[in-house]
Coordinates of C-alpha atoms in Angstrom, one line a residue:
X1420 CA 166.0 176.8 77.4
X1421 CA 162.9 174.8 77.3
X1422 CA 163.0 172.1 74.6
X1423 CA 160.2 172.4 71.9
X1424 CA 157.6 169.6 71.7
X1425 CA 159.1 168.0 68.6
X1426 CA 162.6 168.0 70.3
X1427 CA 161.2 166.5 73.5
X1428 CA 159.4 163.6 71.4
X1429 CA 162.8 162.9 69.6
X1430 CA 164.8 162.9 72.8
X1431 CA 162.3 160.7 74.7
X1432 CA 162.7 158.3 71.7
X1433 CA 159.0 158.0 71.1
X1434 CA 159.1 158.9 67.5
X1435 CA 160.3 156.8 64.5
X1436 CA 162.7 158.0 62.1
X1437 CA 160.0 158.2 59.4
X1438 CA 157.7 160.2 61.9
X1439 CA 160.5 162.8 62.5
X1440 CA 161.2 162.8 58.8
X1441 CA 157.6 164.0 58.1
X1442 CA 157.9 166.9 60.5
X1443 CA 161.4 167.9 59.0
X1444 CA 159.9 167.9 55.5
X1445 CA 157.2 170.2 56.4
X1446 CA 159.7 172.5 58.1
X1447 CA 161.8 172.6 55.0
X1448 CA 158.9 173.6 52.9
X1449 CA 157.8 176.3 55.3
X1450 CA 160.3 177.3 57.9
X1451 CA 157.5 179.4 59.6
X1452 CA 155.5 176.3 60.6
X1453 CA 154.8 176.2 64.3
X1454 CA 156.7 173.7 66.2
X1455 CA 153.2 172.4 67.7
X1456 CA 152.2 171.6 64.0
X1457 CA 155.5 169.8 63.3
X1458 CA 155.1 167.6 66.4
X1459 CA 151.5 167.0 65.6
X1460 CA 152.3 165.7 62.1
X1461 CA 154.9 163.4 63.6
X1462 CA 152.4 162.1 66.1
X1463 CA 149.7 161.7 63.4
X1464 CA 152.4 159.3 61.6
X1465 CA 153.1 157.5 64.8
X1466 CA 149.6 157.0 65.6
X1467 CA 149.1 155.1 62.2
X1468 CA 152.1 152.8 63.1
X1469 CA 150.4 152.0 66.3
X1470 CA 147.1 151.0 64.6
X1471 CA 145.1 154.2 65.1
X1472 CA 143.3 156.1 62.3
X1473 CA 144.5 159.3 63.9
X1474 CA 145.1 160.8 67.3
X1475 CA 143.3 163.0 69.8
X1476 CA 145.2 166.3 70.6
X1477 CA 143.6 166.5 74.0
X1478 CA 145.0 162.9 74.9
X1479 CA 148.3 162.6 73.1
X1480 CA 149.9 160.8 76.1
X1481 CA 148.2 157.4 74.7
X1482 CA 150.6 157.4 72.0
X1483 CA 153.7 157.6 74.3
X1484 CA 152.4 155.8 77.3
X1485 CA 155.1 153.1 78.0
X1486 CA 155.3 153.5 81.7
X1487 CA 158.2 156.1 81.6
X1488 CA 157.9 159.6 82.7
X1489 CA 159.0 161.4 79.7
X1490 CA 158.3 164.9 81.1
X1491 CA 156.9 166.1 77.7
X1492 CA 155.7 169.8 77.6
X1493 CA 152.1 169.0 76.1
X1494 CA 150.3 172.1 74.8
X1495 CA 146.9 173.2 75.9
X1496 CA 144.5 171.0 73.8
X1497 CA 142.3 174.1 72.6
X1498 CA 145.4 176.2 71.8
X1499 CA 146.8 173.3 70.0
X1500 CA 143.7 172.9 67.9
X1501 CA 143.7 176.5 67.0
X1502 CA 147.3 176.5 65.8
X1503 CA 146.4 173.3 63.8
X1504 CA 143.3 174.9 62.4
X1505 CA 145.3 178.1 61.3
X1506 CA 148.0 176.0 59.5
X1507 CA 148.6 175.7 55.8
X1508 CA 149.3 172.1 56.1
X1509 CA 145.8 171.2 57.9
X1510 CA 142.4 170.9 56.5
X1511 CA 139.6 171.4 58.8
X1512 CA 136.3 170.3 57.3
X1513 CA 133.0 171.2 58.9
X1514 CA 130.2 168.7 59.8
X1515 CA 128.6 169.5 56.3
X1516 CA 131.8 168.5 54.6
X1517 CA 132.5 165.3 56.7
X1518 CA 131.7 163.0 53.7
X1519 CA 133.7 165.1 51.4
X1520 CA 137.3 164.7 50.2
X1521 CA 139.9 167.2 51.5
X1522 CA 142.6 169.3 49.8
X1523 CA 145.4 166.9 48.6
X1524 CA 147.9 169.6 49.2
X1525 CA 147.2 169.6 52.9
X1526 CA 148.7 166.3 54.4
X1527 CA 146.9 166.8 57.8
X1528 CA 143.0 166.8 58.5
X1529 CA 141.7 168.0 61.7
X1530 CA 138.0 167.2 62.7
X1531 CA 136.1 168.7 65.6
X1532 CA 136.0 172.3 66.7
X1533 CA 138.2 173.6 69.8
X1534 CA 136.6 172.3 73.0
X1535 CA 135.0 169.4 71.3
X1536 CA 136.3 165.8 70.5
X1537 CA 137.9 165.0 67.1
X1538 CA 141.0 163.6 65.7
X1539 CA 144.0 164.6 63.7
X1540 CA 144.7 162.3 60.8
X1541 CA 147.3 162.0 58.1
X1542 CA 145.1 162.9 55.1
X1543 CA 145.4 159.5 53.5
X1544 CA 143.9 157.8 56.5
X1545 CA 141.1 160.2 57.0
X1546 CA 140.3 159.5 53.3
X1547 CA 140.3 155.8 54.0
X1548 CA 137.8 156.3 57.0
X1549 CA 135.6 158.6 55.1
X1550 CA 135.5 156.1 52.0
X1551 CA 134.7 153.2 54.1
X1552 CA 131.7 155.1 55.9
X1553 CA 130.4 156.6 52.7
X1554 CA 130.7 153.3 50.9
X1555 CA 128.9 151.2 53.7
X1556 CA 126.1 153.8 53.9
X1557 CA 125.7 153.5 50.1
X1558 CA 125.4 149.8 50.3
X1559 CA 123.3 149.7 53.5
X1560 CA 120.8 152.1 51.7
X1561 CA 120.3 149.5 49.0
X1562 CA 118.8 146.9 51.3
X1563 CA 115.2 147.4 49.7
X1564 CA 116.8 146.3 46.4
X1565 CA 118.0 143.1 47.6
X1566 CA 121.4 144.4 48.6
X1567 CA 122.7 145.9 52.0
X1568 CA 125.2 145.1 54.6
X1569 CA 125.0 142.1 56.9
X1570 CA 127.2 141.6 60.0
X1571 CA 127.5 137.9 61.4
X1572 CA 129.5 138.1 64.6
X1573 CA 130.3 135.6 67.3
X1574 CA 133.2 133.5 69.0
X1575 CA 134.6 130.2 67.6
X1576 CA 132.1 127.5 66.9
X1577 CA 129.1 129.7 67.4
X1578 CA 127.8 128.7 64.0
X1579 CA 128.7 131.9 61.9
X1580 CA 129.5 129.6 58.8
X1581 CA 126.4 127.6 59.0
X1582 CA 124.3 130.9 59.4
X1583 CA 126.1 132.1 56.2
X1584 CA 125.5 128.9 54.4
X1585 CA 121.7 128.9 55.2
X1586 CA 121.5 132.5 54.2
X1587 CA 123.2 131.7 50.9
X1588 CA 120.7 128.9 50.3
X1589 CA 117.9 131.1 51.0
X1590 CA 119.2 133.8 48.5
X1591 CA 119.4 131.0 45.8
X1592 CA 115.9 129.6 46.7
X1593 CA 114.3 133.2 46.7
X1594 CA 115.9 134.1 43.3
X1595 CA 114.6 131.1 41.7
X1596 CA 111.1 131.4 43.3
X1597 CA 110.9 135.0 41.6
X1598 CA 112.3 133.8 38.3
X1599 CA 115.6 135.5 38.7
X1600 CA 119.0 134.2 37.8
X1601 CA 120.9 132.5 40.6
X1602 CA 122.9 135.3 42.5
X1603 CA 126.7 135.4 41.8
X1604 CA 128.5 134.8 45.0
X1605 CA 132.1 135.3 46.2
X1606 CA 133.6 133.9 49.2
X1607 CA 136.8 135.7 50.6
X1608 CA 138.9 136.3 53.7
X1609 CA 141.9 138.4 54.6
X1610 CA 144.6 135.5 54.3
X1611 CA 145.0 132.4 52.3
X1612 CA 144.7 130.1 55.2
X1613 CA 141.5 131.8 56.5
X1614 CA 140.0 131.7 53.1
X1615 CA 140.8 127.8 53.0
X1616 CA 139.2 127.4 56.4
X1617 CA 136.2 129.5 55.4
X1618 CA 135.7 127.4 52.3
X1619 CA 136.2 124.0 54.2
X1620 CA 133.5 125.3 56.8
X1621 CA 131.2 126.3 54.0
X1622 CA 131.4 122.9 52.4
X1623 CA 130.7 121.0 55.6
X1624 CA 127.7 123.1 56.3
X1625 CA 126.3 122.5 52.9
X1626 CA 126.9 118.8 53.3
X1627 CA 124.8 119.0 56.7
X1628 CA 122.1 121.2 54.9
X1629 CA 122.0 118.5 52.0
X1630 CA 121.6 115.8 54.5
X1631 CA 118.7 117.6 56.2
X1632 CA 116.7 117.9 52.9
X1633 CA 117.9 121.0 51.2
X1634 CA 117.5 120.7 47.3
X1635 CA 120.7 119.3 45.6
X1636 CA 120.4 121.7 42.8
X1637 CA 120.4 124.6 45.2
X1638 CA 123.6 123.1 47.0
X1639 CA 125.3 122.9 43.5
X1640 CA 124.8 126.5 42.7
X1641 CA 126.6 127.6 45.8
X1642 CA 130.3 128.3 45.9
X1643 CA 132.7 125.9 47.8
X1644 CA 135.9 127.6 47.3
X1645 CA 137.3 130.9 48.6
X1646 CA 139.9 133.5 47.8
X1647 CA 141.9 136.2 49.6
X1648 CA 140.6 139.7 49.5
X1649 CA 143.7 140.7 47.3
X1650 CA 142.9 138.0 44.9
X1651 CA 139.3 138.9 44.8
X1652 CA 140.0 142.6 44.2
X1653 CA 142.7 141.7 41.4
X1654 CA 146.2 142.5 42.4
X1655 CA 148.2 144.7 39.8
X1656 CA 152.0 143.8 39.8
X1657 CA 154.1 146.5 41.5
X1658 CA 150.9 148.6 42.5
X1659 CA 148.9 148.9 45.7
X1660 CA 145.9 149.5 43.5
X1661 CA 143.5 146.8 42.5
X1662 CA 141.7 146.0 39.0
X1663 CA 138.3 146.1 40.8
X1664 CA 137.4 149.5 42.1
X1665 CA 134.5 152.0 41.9
X1666 CA 135.0 152.4 38.3
X1667 CA 135.5 148.6 37.7
X1668 CA 133.3 147.0 40.5
X1669 CA 133.2 143.3 41.4
X1670 CA 130.8 141.1 39.2
X1671 CA 129.0 139.6 42.1
X1672 CA 125.6 139.8 43.7
X1673 CA 126.8 138.7 47.0
X1674 CA 130.1 139.2 48.8
X1675 CA 130.9 137.1 51.8
X1676 CA 134.1 138.1 53.8
X1677 CA 135.3 136.0 56.8
X1678 CA 137.7 137.2 59.5
X1679 CA 136.6 140.7 59.2
X1680 CA 138.5 141.8 62.3
X1681 CA 141.7 141.4 60.5
X1682 CA 140.8 143.9 57.7
X1683 CA 142.7 147.2 58.1
X1684 CA 141.3 150.6 57.1
X1685 CA 143.1 150.8 53.7
X1686 CA 141.9 147.3 52.5
X1687 CA 138.4 147.8 53.9
X1688 CA 138.2 151.2 52.0
X1689 CA 139.3 149.3 48.6
X1690 CA 136.9 146.6 49.2
X1691 CA 133.8 148.8 49.9
X1692 CA 134.7 150.9 46.9
X1693 CA 134.6 147.8 44.6
X1694 CA 131.3 146.5 45.8
X1695 CA 128.6 147.7 43.4
X1696 CA 125.1 149.2 44.2
X1697 CA 122.6 146.5 44.9
X1698 CA 125.2 143.9 45.9
X1699 CA 124.8 142.2 49.4
X1700 CA 128.1 142.7 51.5
X1701 CA 128.3 140.1 54.3
X1702 CA 131.0 140.6 56.8
X1703 CA 131.9 137.7 59.4
X1704 CA 134.1 138.2 62.4
X1705 CA 134.8 137.9 66.0
X1706 CA 134.9 141.4 67.5
X1707 CA 136.7 140.1 70.6
X1708 CA 139.8 139.1 68.8
X1709 CA 142.6 141.4 68.2
X1710 CA 142.1 144.1 65.5
X1711 CA 144.2 144.4 62.4
X1712 CA 147.9 144.7 62.6
X1713 CA 147.8 147.7 60.5
X1714 CA 145.6 150.9 61.0
X1715 CA 142.2 150.8 62.1
X1716 CA 139.8 148.7 64.4
X1717 CA 137.5 148.6 61.4
X1718 CA 135.1 145.8 62.4
X1719 CA 134.4 147.1 65.9
X1720 CA 133.7 150.6 64.4
X1721 CA 131.2 149.2 61.9
X1722 CA 129.5 147.3 64.6
X1723 CA 129.1 150.3 66.8
X1724 CA 128.0 152.4 64.0
X1725 CA 125.4 150.0 62.9
X1726 CA 121.6 150.9 63.7
X1727 CA 118.3 151.8 62.1
X1728 CA 119.3 155.3 61.2
X1729 CA 121.9 156.4 58.5
X1730 CA 123.7 153.0 58.6
X1731 CA 120.8 150.4 58.7
X1732 CA 123.1 147.2 58.7
X1733 CA 121.6 143.9 59.5
X1734 CA 123.5 142.3 62.4
X1735 CA 123.4 138.7 63.8
X1736 CA 125.4 138.1 66.8
X1737 CA 125.8 134.4 67.7
X1738 CA 126.8 133.6 71.5
X1739 CA 125.9 129.8 71.9
X1740 CA 128.7 127.6 71.0
X1741 CA 127.9 124.4 68.8
X1742 CA 131.2 123.4 67.9
X1743 CA 133.2 122.0 70.7
X1744 CA 135.9 119.2 69.9
X1745 CA 135.6 116.5 72.3
X1746 CA 139.2 116.8 73.2
X1747 CA 139.2 120.4 73.9
X1748 CA 137.0 122.2 76.5
X1749 CA 137.9 125.8 75.9
X1750 CA 134.7 127.7 76.1
X1751 CA 134.6 128.5 79.9
X1752 CA 138.3 129.8 79.6
X1753 CA 137.5 132.0 76.5
X1754 CA 134.7 133.5 78.2
X1755 CA 136.7 134.6 81.3
X1756 CA 139.5 135.9 79.2
X1757 CA 137.0 137.9 77.0
X1758 CA 135.4 139.6 80.1
X1759 CA 138.9 140.3 81.7
X1760 CA 138.1 138.1 84.7
X1761 CA 141.7 137.1 85.6
X1762 CA 140.8 135.3 88.9
X1763 CA 138.4 132.9 87.2
X1764 CA 140.6 132.4 84.2
X1765 CA 143.5 131.5 86.5
X1766 CA 141.3 129.3 88.5
X1767 CA 140.1 127.4 85.3
X1768 CA 143.6 127.0 84.1
X1769 CA 144.8 125.6 87.4
X1770 CA 141.8 123.3 88.0
X1771 CA 143.1 120.8 85.4
X1772 CA 139.5 120.2 84.7
X1773 CA 139.3 121.7 81.1
X1774 CA 140.0 118.8 78.7
X1775 CA 142.7 119.6 76.5
X1776 CA 144.0 122.6 78.3
X1777 CA 147.2 122.6 80.0
X1778 CA 148.5 125.4 82.1
X1779 CA 152.3 125.7 82.1
X1780 CA 152.6 127.9 84.9
X1781 CA 155.8 130.0 85.2
X1782 CA 157.3 128.0 82.2
X1783 CA 159.9 130.2 80.3
X1784 CA 161.3 127.7 77.9
X1785 CA 159.1 124.9 76.3
X1786 CA 162.0 124.3 73.9
X1787 CA 164.1 122.8 76.8
X1788 CA 161.2 121.2 78.8
X1789 CA 159.4 119.8 75.7
X1790 CA 162.2 119.6 73.3
X1791 CA 161.5 116.2 71.8
X1792 CA 157.9 116.6 71.4
X1793 CA 158.3 119.8 69.5
X1794 CA 161.2 118.7 67.4
X1795 CA 159.5 115.5 66.2
X1796 CA 156.8 117.9 64.5
X1797 CA 159.1 120.1 62.9
X1798 CA 161.3 117.3 61.6
X1799 CA 158.2 115.5 60.3
X1800 CA 157.5 118.7 58.0
X1801 CA 160.7 117.8 56.0
X1802 CA 159.8 114.2 55.7
X1803 CA 156.5 114.8 53.9
X1804 CA 155.8 113.3 50.7
X1805 CA 154.5 116.3 48.8
X1806 CA 154.4 120.2 49.4
X1807 CA 150.7 120.0 49.8
X1808 CA 151.1 117.3 52.6
X1809 CA 153.8 119.6 54.4
X1810 CA 151.5 122.5 54.4
X1811 CA 148.6 120.4 55.9
X1812 CA 151.0 119.0 58.5
X1813 CA 152.4 122.5 59.3
X1814 CA 148.8 123.3 60.7
X1815 CA 149.0 120.5 63.4
X1816 CA 151.2 122.6 65.8
X1817 CA 152.4 126.1 66.3
X1818 CA 154.2 127.9 69.0
X1819 CA 152.6 131.5 69.5
X1820 CA 154.1 134.3 71.4
X1821 CA 152.8 137.8 72.4
X1822 CA 156.1 139.5 71.4
X1823 CA 158.8 139.5 68.5
X1824 CA 161.8 140.1 70.6
X1825 CA 163.3 138.9 74.1
X1826 CA 163.7 135.3 75.3
X1827 CA 160.1 134.5 74.8
X1828 CA 159.8 136.4 71.4
X1829 CA 159.3 134.9 68.0
X1830 CA 162.7 135.9 66.6
X1831 CA 164.7 134.4 69.4
X1832 CA 162.7 131.1 69.4
X1833 CA 163.1 130.7 65.6
X1834 CA 166.6 131.1 65.8
X1835 CA 167.0 128.5 68.6
X1836 CA 164.5 126.1 66.8
X1837 CA 166.8 126.5 63.7
X1838 CA 169.8 125.6 65.6
X1839 CA 168.1 122.5 67.2
X1840 CA 167.4 121.3 63.8
X1841 CA 170.9 121.7 63.0
X1842 CA 170.4 124.0 60.2
X1843 CA 172.4 127.2 59.3
X1844 CA 171.8 129.7 56.3
X1845 CA 168.8 131.5 55.2
X1846 CA 166.9 128.8 53.6
X1847 CA 166.8 125.1 54.3
X1848 CA 164.8 121.9 53.6
X1849 CA 161.9 122.0 56.0
X1850 CA 162.0 125.6 56.9
X1851 CA 158.6 127.2 57.8
X1852 CA 158.1 130.6 56.1
X1853 CA 156.1 133.6 57.0
X1854 CA 155.6 136.5 54.6
X1855 CA 155.8 139.9 56.3
X1856 CA 155.0 142.3 53.5
X1857 CA 152.5 142.3 50.6
X1858 CA 153.8 141.5 47.3
X1859 CA 151.2 142.0 44.5
X1860 CA 153.8 140.8 41.9
X1861 CA 153.8 137.3 43.6
X1862 CA 150.3 137.3 44.9
X1863 CA 151.8 136.7 48.4
X1864 CA 150.8 138.8 51.4
X1865 CA 151.6 139.5 55.0
X1866 CA 150.7 136.6 57.0
X1867 CA 151.0 133.9 54.3
X1868 CA 152.7 130.7 55.4
X1869 CA 154.8 128.6 53.3
X1870 CA 157.6 125.9 53.4
X1871 CA 161.0 125.3 51.8
X1872 CA 161.4 121.9 50.4
X1873 CA 164.2 120.4 48.2
X1874 CA 162.8 118.4 45.1
X1875 CA 164.0 115.3 43.5
X1876 CA 166.3 117.4 41.3
X1877 CA 168.0 118.9 44.4
X1878 CA 166.5 122.3 43.9
X1879 CA 165.1 124.1 46.9
X1880 CA 161.9 125.9 46.3
X1881 CA 159.4 127.8 48.7
X1882 CA 155.9 126.4 48.5
X1883 CA 152.9 128.4 49.4
X1884 CA 149.1 127.6 49.2
X1885 CA 147.5 128.0 45.7
X1886 CA 144.0 128.3 44.5
X1887 CA 143.1 124.6 46.0
X1888 CA 144.9 122.9 49.0
X1889 CA 146.2 120.5 46.6
X1890 CA 147.9 122.9 44.2
X1891 CA 150.5 124.9 46.1
X1892 CA 152.7 127.4 44.2
X1893 CA 156.4 127.3 44.0
X1894 CA 158.9 130.2 44.1
X1895 CA 162.6 130.5 44.3
X1896 CA 163.5 131.5 47.8
X1897 CA 165.8 134.2 46.7
X1898 CA 162.9 136.0 44.9
X1899 CA 160.6 136.0 47.9
X1900 CA 159.3 139.2 49.3
X1901 CA 160.5 139.8 53.1
X1902 CA 159.9 136.9 55.1
X1903 CA 160.7 135.4 58.5
X1904 CA 160.7 131.7 59.9
X1905 CA 157.4 130.6 61.2
X1906 CA 158.1 127.7 63.6
X1907 CA 157.1 130.4 66.3
X1908 CA 154.8 133.2 65.4
X1909 CA 153.2 136.2 67.2
X1910 CA 149.6 135.9 67.9
X1911 CA 148.9 138.8 65.5
X1912 CA 150.4 136.9 62.7
X1913 CA 148.3 133.8 63.6
X1914 CA 145.1 135.4 63.2
X1915 CA 142.9 133.8 60.6
X1916 CA 144.7 130.4 61.2
X1917 CA 143.9 127.4 63.5
X1918 CA 146.2 124.7 64.6
X1919 CA 145.4 121.1 66.3
X1920 CA 147.9 122.0 68.9
X1921 CA 148.8 125.6 70.2
X1922 CA 151.5 126.6 72.6
X1923 CA 150.9 130.1 73.8
X1924 CA 154.0 131.5 75.4
X1925 CA 153.7 134.8 77.3
X1926 CA 156.7 136.9 78.3
X1927 CA 158.1 137.0 81.8
X1928 CA 157.4 140.6 82.2
X1929 CA 154.4 142.7 81.4
X1930 CA 154.4 144.6 78.0
X1931 CA 152.0 147.1 76.6
X1932 CA 151.3 144.7 73.7
X1933 CA 149.5 142.4 76.1
X1934 CA 145.8 142.5 76.2
X1935 CA 142.7 140.2 76.8
X1936 CA 142.2 140.5 73.0
X1937 CA 145.7 139.2 72.4
X1938 CA 145.2 136.2 74.9
X1939 CA 141.6 135.4 73.6
X1940 CA 142.9 135.4 70.1
X1941 CA 145.9 133.1 71.0
X1942 CA 144.1 130.6 72.9
X1943 CA 141.1 130.3 70.3
X1944 CA 143.7 129.4 67.6
X1945 CA 143.6 125.9 69.2
X1946 CA 141.4 123.1 67.7
X1947 CA 142.3 120.1 69.9
X1948 CA 145.0 121.0 72.6
X1949 CA 146.2 124.2 74.2
X1950 CA 149.3 124.7 76.1
X1951 CA 149.2 127.9 78.1
X1952 CA 152.6 129.1 79.4
X1953 CA 152.6 132.3 81.6
X1954 CA 152.9 133.9 85.0
X1955 CA 150.2 134.9 87.3
X1956 CA 151.3 138.7 87.4
X1957 CA 151.6 138.9 83.6
X1958 CA 148.2 137.1 83.1
X1959 CA 146.7 139.6 85.6
X1960 CA 148.1 142.5 83.7
X1961 CA 147.2 141.4 80.3
X1962 CA 143.6 140.5 81.2
X1963 CA 143.2 144.1 82.9
X1964 CA 144.1 145.8 79.6
X1965 CA 142.0 146.3 76.5
X1966 CA 143.0 147.1 73.0
X1967 CA 142.0 150.9 72.3
X1968 CA 142.3 152.4 69.1
X1969 CA 141.4 155.9 68.0
X1970 CA 138.9 155.9 65.2
X1971 CA 136.1 158.3 63.9
X1972 CA 134.3 155.4 62.0
X1973 CA 131.6 154.9 64.4
X1974 CA 130.7 158.7 64.4
X1975 CA 130.9 158.9 60.6
X1976 CA 128.5 156.0 60.1
X1977 CA 126.0 157.4 62.5
X1978 CA 126.4 161.3 61.7
X1979 CA 127.1 161.6 58.0
X1980 CA 124.3 162.1 55.7
X1981 CA 123.6 158.7 53.8
X1982 CA 124.2 158.9 50.2
X1983 CA 121.1 158.7 47.9
X1984 CA 120.2 155.5 46.4
X1985 CA 121.2 154.9 42.8
X1986 CA 118.4 153.3 40.7

């Protein structure tokens, strides 16, 4: 007897337990549910776990393409769509209803008619995508009232922050010339470290503008500190909701958000909901970086959907690199990686002509070959005079990996580093920590970095950045949300951060997680020195692969009817 589609997916090991559980729950609620619908529900759940907003029933193989021939009996796409459209579990809004919510009793949403492109979504993620599109169109339609949406994009050192500083100066000067109050401005980013970097860059840019003759009173009116998006929106303990939403919008005239490539679909939906009519939303980011760890490639979708039609966002794309540290000549390598030119990238790496760039070809174990150098840095963290100093020192060096597991994976490397430091147990003096889940109660979020230090009284506390670099916050280690060591980190977790010295270690064998975006993101975390450890075959494979995510955001921004402007 031929196994069903759902059984085939289970036997192939492609589904997670939670994906299968969703299908089983629908079967329990209605035993007559066709197997094709149950399998589609499981795949829609799996798609979100892989970073997609949904999946295309005409190309489901993308979700299970791991190089293995699983011999899965995929149904005919048109027949599959018809079965989904007829199911009690599936909403199928027409084009006129694309901007409307769907039935909460139906956990799946299918968009697109048989024979046409379209995605199957978990309802929650279709709603997030819909809310992002409707909200951005609402804000962009306000540009005549001084609001609107600005996209400022470009690679490292192209002057994004300077461009923003000039824009903010212009907005203050314009308001004063028209006799209006100074605009209320918020600066934010996805992570605490990214917010710190943004604030520091803005301060430096404003100092340069002041030296160039910008009025000191105007400079004084501008913000010089930033916050995380979660703090900006106002976390509610033990709740995924925020204090600021559509009913209680943010009290700002301008909201500037850095590292927008890191923002996932749910967070972008909540941000856009909370930005009121007439407010200017400015998104800054590098579209060539990795997209968010969670679902959605939101920045790319927004950029692709921007234009003069239904989503008239203003875009400034910067290409010339102005900031090049004298010790690090990274721009030629970054360009080759961004373009997927592996021959050129390898030529540059091997030439030895790029200042600050060191190619450790075929190096599998820097912990063995460069043990003393690396250990000296990690031991210095435990000898810092204050927690604030220790957190600053931590940004001087980081070992970045492409994968979590295996000999070159972050977990293995962290365990080895801890053994080299002679430490045992969960927490110890000098242990770098990486938060791996959001905790609204603690105001700690996925990707935040901290350090364990023992005080003069002998008590061990975990310290994380606070509202300013000199006021870190202390937590008892036993009460922290889920966390790992952070001596070695995946490139994904390092987004939004920069380090003076980066060791980028690729696995010895190709992996589907490797891509030109991952390598580009990894190498551009370095400020002064980059050590690139990899194998020719792996570099070739990685630079030949693009991150591709299924999303309907671009189409929504272009095709949905823009909402009417609210006066």
